[in-house]
Amino acid sequence: MAEHNPFPGENNTGHVWDDNLRELKNPPPRWWMLGLWASILWVVGYSLLYPSWPVGQEPTPGILGWSQMKEYQEGMAQVEAKRAKFEDQIKGMSANEILADPGLKQYTLASAKVLFGDNCSACHGSGGQGNPGYPVLADDDWLYGGTTAKIAESIAIGRQGAMTPHKDILTEAEIDTLAKWTVQMAETNGEGGSEEGWNLFKTKGCTACHGQSGNGVLAELPGGNIVTVGAANLTDGIWRFKPGGYESARYTIVNGVNQPSNPDARNAVMPAFGQTGQLTDQEIKKLVVYVHELGGGQ
Ligand code: HEC
Ligand code: HEC
């Protein structure tokens, strides 16, 4: 071929097309070859040191014995060790003591956030902002009280406020007056209920549960504790049952709340997490701190 090479002396392979297109034999640049050899060495070195070649189900282990799983487990063990320190401390403390210790409080809130998401947010909303039929936990309006003791009780033994259905106790006109009175109360923070409404409220047994002033509180004890049966506060403009307003109030007065014998009654059941064993005492304690700090703890 070389003898037919029209470009003798040129560093070509002798392959020529269309008279002058030819294939040259220039070596790759030196830096490129060095890079190629270096990368080959690197692959060999890496595959000796680290898990690499798939053999059966497992890769070759590598001289260093490193594995992703091992690194993950070591990381988890470190986290656990850190956690254990806090968990041990919390075990011996009351919710109030945890609240008074900024470091422990911060740890408890972070850890309870997950518990709240898993166990509570389906009903109370992810930030405790409530859902139709489920009370807001992120405010200072409490059915049962916002001290740590009351919150703990709510979570551990559950709650189920009951209101008598009044459809056979009151006349249509009385029900109408009371439903209107409830709306007036909600709109004026308990100042503007009609006299007619107040009279019925006080004489038809409502005060036994909703309190003399309609705010749901039967007695106030020292230390922020309140005595209630879980009856809604009718003076704060917060509707316990949605959508609120006249029809909603009327429905509650007619049908009551949590009445097994009346399928039309409102349902308001807070599960007893301590009794069902769904949560441990330690978890409940963390949740008490969390709920207390959502906005309205007393
Ligand atoms: C199945 C729905 C449901 C779940 C889940 C639930 N709750 Fe409740 N919770 C309720 C209802 C309904 C009430 C109101 C009960 C009543 O009206 O008597 C309530 C009431 C409460 C109260 C009392 C509020 C007050 O104003 O006094 C607290 C505190 C509370 N829940 C915390 C929690 C925590 C913490 C969790 C998670 C461990 C949780 N709840 C899970 C439905 C639920
Ligand atoms: C046996 C106790 C009890 C009696 C008596 C009672 N209530 Fe209630 N009431 C409750 C409870 C408990 C709730 C619901 C609170 C909860 O579950 O969150 C409630 C809720 C309500 C609501 C709904 C408020 C809202 O925000 O949606 C209205 C309105 C109401 N009551 C009015 C009355 C009136 C008017 C009377 C008297 C005719 C009365 N109640 C008598 C216990 C009672």
PDB file of C-alpha atoms and ligand atoms in Angstrom, residues 143 161-164 166 170 178 182 201 204-206 209-210 229-232 234 238-241 249 252-253 257 268, ligand 2:
ATOM      1  CA  LEU A 143     -62.461  22.267  76.882  1.00  0.00           C
ATOM      2  CA  GLY A 161     -67.880  15.338  76.412  1.00  0.00           C
ATOM      3  CA  ALA A 162     -71.599  14.605  76.486  1.00  0.00           C
ATOM      4  CA  MET A 163     -74.499  16.958  75.884  1.00  0.00           C
ATOM      5  CA  THR A 164     -78.124  15.947  76.323  1.00  0.00           C
ATOM      6  CA  HIS A 166     -82.955  18.791  73.823  1.00  0.00           C
ATOM      7  CA  LEU A 170     -87.478  22.249  74.804  1.00  0.00           C
ATOM      8  CA  LEU A 178     -81.267  29.524  72.296  1.00  0.00           C
ATOM      9  CA  THR A 182     -75.613  31.238  70.911  1.00  0.00           C
ATOM     10  CA  PHE A 201     -79.940  29.203  79.369  1.00  0.00           C
ATOM     11  CA  LYS A 204     -83.157  24.860  81.257  1.00  0.00           C
ATOM     12  CA  GLY A 205     -80.092  23.199  82.742  1.00  0.00           C
ATOM     13  CA  CYS A 206     -77.464  24.549  80.329  1.00  0.00           C
ATOM     14  CA  CYS A 209     -72.295  22.002  81.997  1.00  0.00           C
ATOM     15  CA  HIS A 210     -71.564  25.323  80.272  1.00  0.00           C
ATOM     16  CA  VAL A 229     -67.150  18.659  81.903  1.00  0.00           C
ATOM     17  CA  GLY A 230     -65.741  19.539  78.503  1.00  0.00           C
ATOM     18  CA  ALA A 231     -68.677  21.723  77.460  1.00  0.00           C
ATOM     19  CA  ALA A 232     -67.886  24.231  74.731  1.00  0.00           C
ATOM     20  CA  LEU A 234     -69.998  29.746  74.085  1.00  0.00           C
ATOM     21  CA  ILE A 238     -64.731  29.765  68.396  1.00  0.00           C
ATOM     22  CA  TRP A 239     -67.179  27.226  67.027  1.00  0.00           C
ATOM     23  CA  ARG A 240     -66.499  23.763  68.303  1.00  0.00           C
ATOM     24  CA  PHE A 241     -68.607  22.199  65.561  1.00  0.00           C
ATOM     25  CA  ALA A 249     -75.906  25.621  67.090  1.00  0.00           C
ATOM     26  CA  THR A 252     -76.191  20.604  68.559  1.00  0.00           C
ATOM     27  CA  ILE A 253     -78.980  21.754  70.894  1.00  0.00           C
ATOM     28  CA  VAL A 257     -73.183  15.357  71.693  1.00  0.00           C
ATOM     29  CA  ALA A 268     -66.565  13.980  69.780  1.00  0.00           C
TER      30      ALA A 268
HETATM   31  C1  HEC B   2     -74.657  17.511  80.091  1.00  0.00           C
HETATM   32  C2  HEC B   2     -73.852  18.668  79.807  1.00  0.00           C
HETATM   33  C3  HEC B   2     -74.413  19.706  78.859  1.00  0.00           C
HETATM   34  C4  HEC B   2     -75.633  20.343  78.931  1.00  0.00           C
HETATM   35  C5  HEC B   2     -76.723  20.153  79.971  1.00  0.00           C
HETATM   36  C6  HEC B   2     -75.660  21.267  77.823  1.00  0.00           C
HETATM   37  N1  HEC B   2     -74.528  21.180  77.097  1.00  0.00           N
HETATM   38 FE1  HEC B   2     -74.141  22.186  75.377  1.00  0.00          FE
HETATM   39  N2  HEC B   2     -72.394  21.151  75.184  1.00  0.00           N
HETATM   40  C7  HEC B   2     -71.932  20.220  76.090  1.00  0.00           C
HETATM   41  C8  HEC B   2     -70.756  19.619  75.542  1.00  0.00           C
HETATM   42  C9  HEC B   2     -69.933  18.564  76.243  1.00  0.00           C
HETATM   43  C10 HEC B   2     -70.559  20.192  74.285  1.00  0.00           C
HETATM   44  C11 HEC B   2     -69.537  19.854  73.248  1.00  0.00           C
HETATM   45  C12 HEC B   2     -68.165  20.160  73.621  1.00  0.00           C
HETATM   46  C13 HEC B   2     -67.235  19.315  72.856  1.00  0.00           C
HETATM   47  O1  HEC B   2     -67.423  18.119  72.739  1.00  0.00           O
HETATM   48  O2  HEC B   2     -66.293  19.872  72.379  1.00  0.00           O
HETATM   49  C14 HEC B   2     -71.614  21.163  74.091  1.00  0.00           C
HETATM   50  C15 HEC B   2     -71.746  21.955  72.938  1.00  0.00           C
HETATM   51  C16 HEC B   2     -72.741  22.888  72.780  1.00  0.00           C
HETATM   52  C17 HEC B   2     -72.867  23.739  71.624  1.00  0.00           C
HETATM   53  C18 HEC B   2     -71.975  23.737  70.398  1.00  0.00           C
HETATM   54  C19 HEC B   2     -71.051  24.910  70.469  1.00  0.00           C
HETATM   55  C20 HEC B   2     -70.132  25.028  69.293  1.00  0.00           C
HETATM   56  O3  HEC B   2     -69.199  25.832  69.412  1.00  0.00           O
HETATM   57  O4  HEC B   2     -70.282  24.367  68.270  1.00  0.00           O
HETATM   58  C21 HEC B   2     -73.965  24.536  71.855  1.00  0.00           C
HETATM   59  C22 HEC B   2     -74.494  25.586  70.932  1.00  0.00           C
HETATM   60  C23 HEC B   2     -74.482  24.177  73.138  1.00  0.00           C
HETATM   61  N3  HEC B   2     -73.723  23.185  73.666  1.00  0.00           N
HETATM   62  C24 HEC B   2     -75.555  24.798  73.722  1.00  0.00           C
HETATM   63  C25 HEC B   2     -76.204  24.300  74.849  1.00  0.00           C
HETATM   64  C26 HEC B   2     -77.437  24.833  75.358  1.00  0.00           C
HETATM   65  C27 HEC B   2     -78.168  26.025  74.801  1.00  0.00           C
HETATM   66  C28 HEC B   2     -77.765  24.063  76.429  1.00  0.00           C
HETATM   67  C29 HEC B   2     -79.016  24.147  77.294  1.00  0.00           C
HETATM   68  C30 HEC B   2     -80.238  23.966  76.571  1.00  0.00           C
HETATM   69  C31 HEC B   2     -76.715  23.073  76.576  1.00  0.00           C
HETATM   70  N4  HEC B   2     -75.792  23.247  75.610  1.00  0.00           N
HETATM   71  C32 HEC B   2     -76.721  22.119  77.563  1.00  0.00           C
HETATM   72  C33 HEC B   2     -72.486  19.878  77.291  1.00  0.00           C
HETATM   73  C34 HEC B   2     -73.746  20.241  77.709  1.00  0.00           C
END
